[in-house]
Amino acid sequence: MNQYIDQAVESFRTLITEQLERQNRMEAGAEVKDFSRMEKIVIGVCGGDGIGPIITREGERVLEFLLKKEIEAGKIEIRTIDGLTIEKRQAVGKAIPDDTLEALKACDVILKGPTTTPHGGSLESANVAMRRELDLYANVRPVAVPELGIDWIFYRENSEGEYVLGSRGVEIPGKLAMDFKVTTDAGTRRIARAAFEYAKNNGKTNVAIVTKANIMKKTDGTFSAICHEIAAEYPGITAEDWYIDIMTANLVNEARRSQFQVFVLPNLYGDIITDEAAQIQGGVGTAGSANVGDRYAMFEAIHGSAPRMIEMGRGEYANPASILKAAAMLLRHICRTQEAEKLEKALAVANEKVVITGRNTGATCKEFADYVMDTVTKL
Ligand code: IPM
Ligand code: MG
């Protein structure tokens, strides 16, 4: 037993040292890319696994359609990035193969299909690895249901918390298992800043800081305290502390939920509650997700790779609404606001008019995208 303890203590030293270095790098800050001034923007598209390549292909087609002139003028390039498949990742034993990572880093923004993560084993999620490698610290997930008065935006911390050491826990087989959760000052400061800046720039007056600081005293306690420090710089905005459990209930509390506007929260709570929120909007297939850092940004569908749909031969009936929503967020991020608005409007019409059931009783993925593009031409 002692040998396990010695090993764990030794690896804990390494973990703390590495995390401290990461916090110091964040504190030093990074250069922020300004898309409104760039001469050329490279959009990388990677399909991923399962239904990923099917829905992403439609996302790419819609982007090509909306950005046609700028692509022809060489101001925007859409580049296919191969290699982010479970087969290749398993073959090289890496969450993101080296050459794929290099190709991703040569892009400015990325549209990404869902990737499969095996349960257990040592292969890390490609998603989590990409967020870390490109330092995509803000996971921004909007959810709107106008008829219910719901207009939410979630700022989920995307680079630390329960995820950063997710595959580096400690285990004494047959006895115990421990994972780690890490909250850094600089990491919290930048997500809090992003949330409050969004609130300020979009006329929002309320930010909910969602934690479980009564139990996770060190990590969530720090998260909440730093969010309040940042909040103090934004006089017109009320910062409210909420616990994740009651917030989960409040999202389905009709008397309360329409009062929430902006949420800022640690990684795992954000992961869970944004699925709930997306379900209220009509399902995880309807939500888009932006993973934003100072230099790169990646936009993806909020749902998984749905391997069962492929097994059952129903892949072509996958709903591309989520990846198209993500494409609209990508357009907004690179300051193509008009194109983003067109896509959002057409998407809202398509969501209402096109029946998509995930099987041959409804429209195909391609038909849905065709309808979206057709609607754009009529706007
Ligand atoms: C999400 C997903 C990912 C996460 C998975 C695929 C690693 O659930 O983007 O919400 O847990 O963050
Ligand atoms: Mg999730």
JSON list of N, CA, C and O and ligand atoms in Angstrom, two decimals, residues 125 127-128 131 141 156 163 271 300 302, ligand 1:
[
{"chain": "A", "resi": 125, "resn": "SER", "atom": "N", "xyz": [-10.49, 12.65, -24.28]},
{"chain": "A", "resi": 125, "resn": "SER", "atom": "CA", "xyz": [-11.46, 13.22, -25.23]},
{"chain": "A", "resi": 125, "resn": "SER", "atom": "C", "xyz": [-10.77, 14.23, -26.15]},
{"chain": "A", "resi": 125, "resn": "SER", "atom": "O", "xyz": [-10.01, 15.09, -25.70]},
{"chain": "A", "resi": 127, "resn": "ASN", "atom": "N", "xyz": [-12.13, 16.53, -27.74]},
{"chain": "A", "resi": 127, "resn": "ASN", "atom": "CA", "xyz": [-12.73, 17.81, -27.42]},
{"chain": "A", "resi": 127, "resn": "ASN", "atom": "C", "xyz": [-11.99, 18.55, -26.32]},
{"chain": "A", "resi": 127, "resn": "ASN", "atom": "O", "xyz": [-11.61, 19.71, -26.43]},
{"chain": "A", "resi": 128, "resn": "VAL", "atom": "N", "xyz": [-11.78, 17.80, -25.25]},
{"chain": "A", "resi": 128, "resn": "VAL", "atom": "CA", "xyz": [-11.11, 18.37, -24.08]},
{"chain": "A", "resi": 128, "resn": "VAL", "atom": "C", "xyz": [-9.67, 18.74, -24.47]},
{"chain": "A", "resi": 128, "resn": "VAL", "atom": "O", "xyz": [-9.16, 19.80, -24.10]},
{"chain": "A", "resi": 131, "resn": "ARG", "atom": "N", "xyz": [-9.64, 21.92, -26.59]},
{"chain": "A", "resi": 131, "resn": "ARG", "atom": "CA", "xyz": [-9.89, 23.09, -25.74]},
{"chain": "A", "resi": 131, "resn": "ARG", "atom": "C", "xyz": [-8.61, 23.48, -25.00]},
{"chain": "A", "resi": 131, "resn": "ARG", "atom": "O", "xyz": [-8.31, 24.65, -24.84]},
{"chain": "A", "resi": 141, "resn": "ARG", "atom": "N", "xyz": [-22.61, 29.17, -24.54]},
{"chain": "A", "resi": 141, "resn": "ARG", "atom": "CA", "xyz": [-23.76, 28.41, -25.04]},
{"chain": "A", "resi": 141, "resn": "ARG", "atom": "C", "xyz": [-25.05, 29.20, -24.84]},
{"chain": "A", "resi": 141, "resn": "ARG", "atom": "O", "xyz": [-25.56, 29.30, -23.73]},
{"chain": "A", "resi": 156, "resn": "ARG", "atom": "N", "xyz": [-19.43, 28.97, -19.61]},
{"chain": "A", "resi": 156, "resn": "ARG", "atom": "CA", "xyz": [-18.87, 27.82, -18.88]},
{"chain": "A", "resi": 156, "resn": "ARG", "atom": "C", "xyz": [-17.35, 27.87, -18.96]},
{"chain": "A", "resi": 156, "resn": "ARG", "atom": "O", "xyz": [-16.79, 27.95, -20.05]},
{"chain": "A", "resi": 163, "resn": "TYR", "atom": "N", "xyz": [-12.00, 19.06, -15.38]},
{"chain": "A", "resi": 163, "resn": "TYR", "atom": "CA", "xyz": [-11.54, 18.50, -16.64]},
{"chain": "A", "resi": 163, "resn": "TYR", "atom": "C", "xyz": [-10.03, 18.47, -16.80]},
{"chain": "A", "resi": 163, "resn": "TYR", "atom": "O", "xyz": [-9.48, 17.61, -17.47]},
{"chain": "A", "resi": 271, "resn": "ASP", "atom": "N", "xyz": [-21.17, 21.98, -18.09]},
{"chain": "A", "resi": 271, "resn": "ASP", "atom": "CA", "xyz": [-21.42, 20.87, -19.01]},
{"chain": "A", "resi": 271, "resn": "ASP", "atom": "C", "xyz": [-22.83, 20.33, -18.79]},
{"chain": "A", "resi": 271, "resn": "ASP", "atom": "O", "xyz": [-23.61, 20.18, -19.72]},
{"chain": "A", "resi": 300, "resn": "GLU", "atom": "N", "xyz": [-18.91, 24.16, -32.32]},
{"chain": "A", "resi": 300, "resn": "GLU", "atom": "CA", "xyz": [-19.31, 22.76, -32.46]},
{"chain": "A", "resi": 300, "resn": "GLU", "atom": "C", "xyz": [-20.77, 22.57, -32.09]},
{"chain": "A", "resi": 300, "resn": "GLU", "atom": "O", "xyz": [-21.39, 23.43, -31.47]},
{"chain": "A", "resi": 302, "resn": "ILE", "atom": "N", "xyz": [-23.55, 20.81, -29.85]},
{"chain": "A", "resi": 302, "resn": "ILE", "atom": "CA", "xyz": [-23.48, 20.51, -28.41]},
{"chain": "A", "resi": 302, "resn": "ILE", "atom": "C", "xyz": [-23.66, 19.01, -28.15]},
{"chain": "A", "resi": 302, "resn": "ILE", "atom": "O", "xyz": [-23.30, 18.48, -27.12]},
{"chain": "B", "resi": 1, "resn": "IPM", "atom": "C1", "xyz": [-19.74, 19.03, -24.19]},
{"chain": "B", "resi": 1, "resn": "IPM", "atom": "C2", "xyz": [-19.45, 17.56, -24.16]},
{"chain": "B", "resi": 1, "resn": "IPM", "atom": "C3", "xyz": [-17.99, 17.34, -23.83]},
{"chain": "B", "resi": 1, "resn": "IPM", "atom": "C4", "xyz": [-17.75, 17.83, -22.42]},
{"chain": "B", "resi": 1, "resn": "IPM", "atom": "C5", "xyz": [-17.53, 15.90, -23.99]},
{"chain": "B", "resi": 1, "resn": "IPM", "atom": "C6", "xyz": [-17.80, 15.38, -25.37]},
{"chain": "B", "resi": 1, "resn": "IPM", "atom": "C7", "xyz": [-16.09, 15.75, -23.63]},
{"chain": "B", "resi": 1, "resn": "IPM", "atom": "O1", "xyz": [-20.30, 16.92, -23.27]},
{"chain": "B", "resi": 1, "resn": "IPM", "atom": "O2", "xyz": [-19.11, 19.73, -24.97]},
{"chain": "B", "resi": 1, "resn": "IPM", "atom": "O3", "xyz": [-20.59, 19.48, -23.43]},
{"chain": "B", "resi": 1, "resn": "IPM", "atom": "O4", "xyz": [-17.90, 17.10, -21.45]},
{"chain": "B", "resi": 1, "resn": "IPM", "atom": "O5", "xyz": [-17.39, 19.00, -22.30]}
]
